[in-house]
């Protein structure tokens, strides 16, 4: 970072700039502003600020910060340091060794998190390099091999380097995560304080001379006396006339002392400590002042200490620092951090004065200020804690402007603050107009704003998405007949192409539409009939898989789908279909037209699925396009014919249907934790070659592959080779011909032989993964015929592989100077692909016989036992197929029990593929046997000594319990989950859904205890769980990536309804009878009826939400729906959804009504109340319901709530003027007020200068200065105006106020003035 003296521009006044403010260039990003170094350095030149420290007048350059030992109170970064070389022998110590992260125990957790963040940032950077290298390598492979050989070698080297770095960084990240989980113990470092004290005496020279460096006493930090060090440091700060770096180093040492001894701040003698802080804050050195702020904020302990600090008149000092020019960045930044410490203390925001907040507002309003983003962030946090304080200080305007102009990168946090105020009626009146959330939409509706401001539009689009993904935002935008959303839809006719494209992306995002895999090719202009074909899906397979998925969907309720259906209904109400149709008709850009067509097809598909038939049926006919289907048919310059557009929309719809069916067909066949198994799957969208191919055509294809003509595998056509293997070679006759009559199969198998060093030496890159896919397909093909099995058995491939694997066994006697499966070769070359090839063999009984013949299975056992090659075990287990009962299952069982924790977690995740597979329809039940085997192993994993392993097993078993046969088998295993506590609770809840599980749990006396627990408090905890899940699902921030071993199991998506006790209880008749006898449902209904209109008491509202979710979960089951009719509770839930003043409460009620509509009886009750529900072709409810009119659901009664002023003032009233100068002082005050009017600025400045020349004593008066500060506190002024007025006064005025060194005239004046003229005293 450059020294702060170079950060500002010239301070020379420019024409039209009467205050002489500097012009700063471009505004930095928020990340750069927030990570400005917290450094202090000795000054190097004279400054002319409004403070003075005796004989301290030399300045130095400002440098970078110390290593951060943990976030300080209210800080963006915490440490200050001087990087300049010492000016004299034994001067300021090098605090880098003192602030070592490993030595600072209080900040160890924060330091660990920062190190983890650094590792993740480096990993992301290397992943981007890896992706770019793979793309470049893929492009080079399309060129002739001779031309691109050197380039390809360089790219492969870079890719190998990236893979190696990624592996190292991931290993370091895993070690750091493990280290952070272990309890930290204090480290012995005898040199912790030595560098602080060496050459920098903490006592004044009068107390003794310094010892030489080699004789200096270095105290042990573990045995130091913090009070003694504090006293010595304060005594050293008392010395006057020293260089500024002297005070900076002592201040840094004081801060580190507070960090090492956090309780020391509670015993401070503020009469002495406060005086030292005041003296530092009055220094002319900006670095010393910044050090004073830093020491003060680290000494804050509670609200009482904040009150004590305010007694020191620091409010005025903070205002004086913030209005300074940008060259004083380090002082201004520390002053702002000092303000932020008020937010870290409980109820500390109540100690913030209106004057200080107004100054922060002035900084936020100044567009060229370097601290503008930090000021906006600070105001946002104050707005959440005390919205009235920000409103009284005029802070809503700059926050709204920041949300509107799109220059503030952290717009999502700003939106969250406004949404928080919009939710409750008590806070809603804080917003001046109530339309602040409409500000981001202006960029899309104003063509002048949109042109040339692409980045601002992107920021505003993210803000709009955040608003639409929340209940308060949705209700706010629904005001005035959805006028704001209508304007957004109408912006699709925007003349700016980028704005229209961005609106389309926004609609994709808001409607949670994931574009299909063929989107990029479709937008590029390819025909759907030649790309992404999925016609090979058989109808019976689709129907069978649909039945399996329907069974899972019955146990999984996705609230995001219900919320998306509501947003779609609103957008359809705002004429979205018509706007998209018009854009398709008018768009000139083919890419934009295709993108709009794709969105229209997705919207029609979504509407057909999620909206009631009365709404969706009228949309499918596209009435706006059908008005004149033959338009433009004779004039091509006006665009394509409308009939062609309609055909294209229909084609997209049909392709979307087929693609969704294909996705549904294959989704359950993927092993989520292991990505290597995905290589075994083939692209079903590509047309295959015919198995019954004639000999002539077959031979021509073999010649075309180039395998027969050359041994250079880089010239082979691997895509054609794969098609031949999966097509004609499946015919035994063609296979026999390929073996005996051609060299095709011989050369292909020879390519994979390890000692040929072709496949084994190929770089491990993304394009080279095609070799693995072809090899797996070849093995599966050979295993399907007797000739193929014989050929593969007699080949040298497996024999050489067995020899290479034997090199890993020290007892085998086979050694090599460069083993094939060395760690570097496994990570950098395709050697790891051999495990995938062997996995293809393990899926067949004949393949297992081959593995046993060459004793490869024995080598597998040895690999499991190898302690120093943990990288091979995941490769081995992750690629094997355990569907057949063999030694591989024994091997997996061994890994599940005897390997390290990371391997046990990985092995447990492998079982998910087998425990959750589809239930077979045949009578053989092979798949069920495999699932039962996996379930038995998972039940065993519940007793693992590591909780993480048991948690993964619980998650997989919970998913397996979605299928009733598997659930009953888990119950038969009778797992004991008492030792897991909350971790095992979801699995026990699943047991309630069957009579067998109910009886099992009833025998354990689990049901009655759990029912009492849920009734007495778990319902309220469930509310927090659901809302957190919804927040994560609707958030645009992705979760932090985990390492491969610690990667969490892919569970149900965020936004799904977690298991609820009463929902599972009502799945059986026994559970319903128990619920009826307990009377709990009647209590829930009574609570809803009594408190449905509650809007003030947070505890009652939380309990009300818990009752709503309990009623909704009971009503979603067919056996539990009759409870709704008896209690008539649905009426009150509808009243909450349509009339509650708390907007989030309305959203909860809407979700609950969706749950109720999932049962047939519940849907009938909703229909009786006028609500409509979406159903499928069989009349089954989909769980999406809508009111008879959207205006009824989104009507909001304006809340009239009186807000009492809560902002504190520095002065209780306006100080009166002195009698002899009453007229002149009044004129000065009047002129200061006139500076708020930009029209009168120049004349007012001239007149103030004139008065100062005539009566300079007025600008040395404390009373006048206080009156001016009171004006600043009560009225809004721009930052340059405040700076100009304060610079008019003498520099000693602030010193007199802070140190209460009033002159004789002022003392006489104070005796005649009321006490209200003095600073307010806080109690």
mmCIF file with all atom_site columns, N, CA and C in Angstrom, residues 646-675:
data_model
loop_
_atom_site.group_PDB
_atom_site.id
_atom_site.type_symbol
_atom_site.label_atom_id
_atom_site.label_alt_id
_atom_site.label_comp_id
_atom_site.label_asym_id
_atom_site.label_entity_id
_atom_site.label_seq_id
_atom_site.pdbx_PDB_ins_code
_atom_site.Cartn_x
_atom_site.Cartn_y
_atom_site.Cartn_z
_atom_site.occupancy
_atom_site.B_iso_or_equiv
_atom_site.pdbx_formal_charge
_atom_site.auth_seq_id
_atom_site.auth_comp_id
_atom_site.auth_asym_id
_atom_site.auth_atom_id
_atom_site.pdbx_PDB_model_num
ATOM 1  N N  . UNK A 1 646 ? -43.591 -19.134 -33.053 1.00 0.00 ? 646 UNK A N  1
ATOM 2  C CA . UNK A 1 646 ? -44.469 -20.036 -32.293 1.00 0.00 ? 646 UNK A CA 1
ATOM 3  C C  . UNK A 1 646 ? -43.949 -21.467 -32.371 1.00 0.00 ? 646 UNK A C  1
ATOM 4  N N  . UNK A 1 647 ? -43.484 -21.860 -33.564 1.00 0.00 ? 647 UNK A N  1
ATOM 5  C CA . UNK A 1 647 ? -42.936 -23.211 -33.707 1.00 0.00 ? 647 UNK A CA 1
ATOM 6  C C  . UNK A 1 647 ? -41.684 -23.375 -32.854 1.00 0.00 ? 647 UNK A C  1
ATOM 7  N N  . UNK A 1 648 ? -40.859 -22.342 -32.808 1.00 0.00 ? 648 UNK A N  1
ATOM 8  C CA . UNK A 1 648 ? -39.629 -22.424 -32.018 1.00 0.00 ? 648 UNK A CA 1
ATOM 9  C C  . UNK A 1 648 ? -39.943 -22.525 -30.526 1.00 0.00 ? 648 UNK A C  1
ATOM 10 N N  . UNK A 1 649 ? -40.934 -21.756 -30.049 1.00 0.00 ? 649 UNK A N  1
ATOM 11 C CA . UNK A 1 649 ? -41.341 -21.846 -28.646 1.00 0.00 ? 649 UNK A CA 1
ATOM 12 C C  . UNK A 1 649 ? -41.851 -23.253 -28.337 1.00 0.00 ? 649 UNK A C  1
ATOM 13 N N  . UNK A 1 650 ? -42.642 -23.810 -29.246 1.00 0.00 ? 650 UNK A N  1
ATOM 14 C CA . UNK A 1 650 ? -43.153 -25.164 -29.034 1.00 0.00 ? 650 UNK A CA 1
ATOM 15 C C  . UNK A 1 650 ? -42.012 -26.179 -29.037 1.00 0.00 ? 650 UNK A C  1
ATOM 16 N N  . UNK A 1 651 ? -41.024 -25.988 -29.917 1.00 0.00 ? 651 UNK A N  1
ATOM 17 C CA . UNK A 1 651 ? -39.879 -26.887 -29.945 1.00 0.00 ? 651 UNK A CA 1
ATOM 18 C C  . UNK A 1 651 ? -39.087 -26.827 -28.649 1.00 0.00 ? 651 UNK A C  1
ATOM 19 N N  . UNK A 1 652 ? -38.918 -25.625 -28.121 1.00 0.00 ? 652 UNK A N  1
ATOM 20 C CA . UNK A 1 652 ? -38.223 -25.470 -26.839 1.00 0.00 ? 652 UNK A CA 1
ATOM 21 C C  . UNK A 1 652 ? -38.998 -26.168 -25.733 1.00 0.00 ? 652 UNK A C  1
ATOM 22 N N  . UNK A 1 653 ? -40.318 -26.023 -25.734 1.00 0.00 ? 653 UNK A N  1
ATOM 23 C CA . UNK A 1 653 ? -41.136 -26.671 -24.711 1.00 0.00 ? 653 UNK A CA 1
ATOM 24 C C  . UNK A 1 653 ? -40.991 -28.189 -24.752 1.00 0.00 ? 653 UNK A C  1
ATOM 25 N N  . UNK A 1 654 ? -41.036 -28.748 -25.959 1.00 0.00 ? 654 UNK A N  1
ATOM 26 C CA . UNK A 1 654 ? -40.916 -30.203 -26.072 1.00 0.00 ? 654 UNK A CA 1
ATOM 27 C C  . UNK A 1 654 ? -39.525 -30.676 -25.652 1.00 0.00 ? 654 UNK A C  1
ATOM 28 N N  . UNK A 1 655 ? -38.505 -29.918 -26.028 1.00 0.00 ? 655 UNK A N  1
ATOM 29 C CA . UNK A 1 655 ? -37.141 -30.290 -25.639 1.00 0.00 ? 655 UNK A CA 1
ATOM 30 C C  . UNK A 1 655 ? -36.953 -30.173 -24.139 1.00 0.00 ? 655 UNK A C  1
ATOM 31 N N  . UNK A 1 656 ? -37.531 -29.128 -23.519 1.00 0.00 ? 656 UNK A N  1
ATOM 32 C CA . UNK A 1 656 ? -37.449 -28.975 -22.066 1.00 0.00 ? 656 UNK A CA 1
ATOM 33 C C  . UNK A 1 656 ? -38.100 -30.150 -21.360 1.00 0.00 ? 656 UNK A C  1
ATOM 34 N N  . UNK A 1 657 ? -39.227 -30.610 -21.885 1.00 0.00 ? 657 UNK A N  1
ATOM 35 C CA . UNK A 1 657 ? -39.900 -31.751 -21.270 1.00 0.00 ? 657 UNK A CA 1
ATOM 36 C C  . UNK A 1 657 ? -39.040 -33.001 -21.351 1.00 0.00 ? 657 UNK A C  1
ATOM 37 N N  . UNK A 1 658 ? -38.453 -33.242 -22.543 1.00 0.00 ? 658 UNK A N  1
ATOM 38 C CA . UNK A 1 658 ? -37.624 -34.434 -22.694 1.00 0.00 ? 658 UNK A CA 1
ATOM 39 C C  . UNK A 1 658 ? -36.364 -34.340 -21.848 1.00 0.00 ? 658 UNK A C  1
ATOM 40 N N  . UNK A 1 659 ? -35.775 -33.127 -21.771 1.00 0.00 ? 659 UNK A N  1
ATOM 41 C CA . UNK A 1 659 ? -34.557 -32.964 -20.982 1.00 0.00 ? 659 UNK A CA 1
ATOM 42 C C  . UNK A 1 659 ? -34.827 -33.184 -19.505 1.00 0.00 ? 659 UNK A C  1
ATOM 43 N N  . UNK A 1 660 ? -35.952 -32.656 -19.020 1.00 0.00 ? 660 UNK A N  1
ATOM 44 C CA . UNK A 1 660 ? -36.276 -32.854 -17.605 1.00 0.00 ? 660 UNK A CA 1
ATOM 45 C C  . UNK A 1 660 ? -36.522 -34.321 -17.306 1.00 0.00 ? 660 UNK A C  1
ATOM 46 N N  . UNK A 1 661 ? -37.111 -35.036 -18.260 1.00 0.00 ? 661 UNK A N  1
ATOM 47 C CA . UNK A 1 661 ? -37.323 -36.473 -18.056 1.00 0.00 ? 661 UNK A CA 1
ATOM 48 C C  . UNK A 1 661 ? -36.002 -37.221 -18.024 1.00 0.00 ? 661 UNK A C  1
ATOM 49 N N  . UNK A 1 662 ? -35.063 -36.797 -18.898 1.00 0.00 ? 662 UNK A N  1
ATOM 50 C CA . UNK A 1 662 ? -33.749 -37.454 -18.904 1.00 0.00 ? 662 UNK A CA 1
ATOM 51 C C  . UNK A 1 662 ? -32.989 -37.178 -17.620 1.00 0.00 ? 662 UNK A C  1
ATOM 52 N N  . UNK A 1 663 ? -33.110 -35.955 -17.142 1.00 0.00 ? 663 UNK A N  1
ATOM 53 C CA . UNK A 1 663 ? -32.437 -35.612 -15.885 1.00 0.00 ? 663 UNK A CA 1
ATOM 54 C C  . UNK A 1 663 ? -33.015 -36.413 -14.733 1.00 0.00 ? 663 UNK A C  1
ATOM 55 N N  . UNK A 1 664 ? -34.337 -36.565 -14.733 1.00 0.00 ? 664 UNK A N  1
ATOM 56 C CA . UNK A 1 664 ? -34.972 -37.349 -13.677 1.00 0.00 ? 664 UNK A CA 1
ATOM 57 C C  . UNK A 1 664 ? -34.539 -38.801 -13.735 1.00 0.00 ? 664 UNK A C  1
ATOM 58 N N  . UNK A 1 665 ? -34.303 -39.276 -14.962 1.00 0.00 ? 665 UNK A N  1
ATOM 59 C CA . UNK A 1 665 ? -33.946 -40.685 -15.119 1.00 0.00 ? 665 UNK A CA 1
ATOM 60 C C  . UNK A 1 665 ? -32.569 -41.003 -14.553 1.00 0.00 ? 665 UNK A C  1
ATOM 61 N N  . UNK A 1 666 ? -31.638 -40.062 -14.665 1.00 0.00 ? 666 UNK A N  1
ATOM 62 C CA . UNK A 1 666 ? -30.246 -40.343 -14.290 1.00 0.00 ? 666 UNK A CA 1
ATOM 63 C C  . UNK A 1 666 ? -29.839 -39.748 -12.969 1.00 0.00 ? 666 UNK A C  1
ATOM 64 N N  . UNK A 1 667 ? -30.709 -38.968 -12.331 1.00 0.00 ? 667 UNK A N  1
ATOM 65 C CA . UNK A 1 667 ? -30.250 -38.238 -11.154 1.00 0.00 ? 667 UNK A CA 1
ATOM 66 C C  . UNK A 1 667 ? -29.913 -39.164 -9.990  1.00 0.00 ? 667 UNK A C  1
ATOM 67 N N  . UNK A 1 668 ? -30.622 -40.279 -9.876  1.00 0.00 ? 668 UNK A N  1
ATOM 68 C CA . UNK A 1 668 ? -30.381 -41.156 -8.728  1.00 0.00 ? 668 UNK A CA 1
ATOM 69 C C  . UNK A 1 668 ? -29.239 -42.135 -8.961  1.00 0.00 ? 668 UNK A C  1
ATOM 70 N N  . UNK A 1 669 ? -28.672 -42.137 -10.159 1.00 0.00 ? 669 UNK A N  1
ATOM 71 C CA . UNK A 1 669 ? -27.605 -43.083 -10.453 1.00 0.00 ? 669 UNK A CA 1
ATOM 72 C C  . UNK A 1 669 ? -26.217 -42.491 -10.259 1.00 0.00 ? 669 UNK A C  1
ATOM 73 N N  . UNK A 1 670 ? -26.157 -41.270 -9.719  1.00 0.00 ? 670 UNK A N  1
ATOM 74 C CA . UNK A 1 670 ? -24.869 -40.606 -9.533  1.00 0.00 ? 670 UNK A CA 1
ATOM 75 C C  . UNK A 1 670 ? -24.421 -40.753 -8.099  1.00 0.00 ? 670 UNK A C  1
ATOM 76 N N  . UNK A 1 671 ? -23.137 -40.945 -7.938  1.00 0.00 ? 671 UNK A N  1
ATOM 77 C CA . UNK A 1 671 ? -22.553 -41.001 -6.593  1.00 0.00 ? 671 UNK A CA 1
ATOM 78 C C  . UNK A 1 671 ? -22.048 -39.614 -6.279  1.00 0.00 ? 671 UNK A C  1
ATOM 79 N N  . UNK A 1 672 ? -22.730 -38.932 -5.376  1.00 0.00 ? 672 UNK A N  1
ATOM 80 C CA . UNK A 1 672 ? -22.438 -37.532 -5.149  1.00 0.00 ? 672 UNK A CA 1
ATOM 81 C C  . UNK A 1 672 ? -21.033 -37.264 -4.609  1.00 0.00 ? 672 UNK A C  1
ATOM 82 N N  . UNK A 1 673 ? -20.527 -38.018 -3.609  1.00 0.00 ? 673 UNK A N  1
ATOM 83 C CA . UNK A 1 673 ? -19.217 -37.662 -3.088  1.00 0.00 ? 673 UNK A CA 1
ATOM 84 C C  . UNK A 1 673 ? -18.076 -37.966 -4.043  1.00 0.00 ? 673 UNK A C  1
ATOM 85 N N  . UNK A 1 674 ? -18.294 -38.832 -5.032  1.00 0.00 ? 674 UNK A N  1
ATOM 86 C CA . UNK A 1 674 ? -17.197 -39.251 -5.898  1.00 0.00 ? 674 UNK A CA 1
ATOM 87 C C  . UNK A 1 674 ? -17.503 -38.842 -7.313  1.00 0.00 ? 674 UNK A C  1
ATOM 88 N N  . UNK A 1 675 ? -16.733 -37.901 -7.825  1.00 0.00 ? 675 UNK A N  1
ATOM 89 C CA . UNK A 1 675 ? -16.959 -37.418 -9.167  1.00 0.00 ? 675 UNK A CA 1
ATOM 90 C C  . UNK A 1 675 ? -16.367 -38.341 -10.225 1.00 0.00 ? 675 UNK A C  1
#
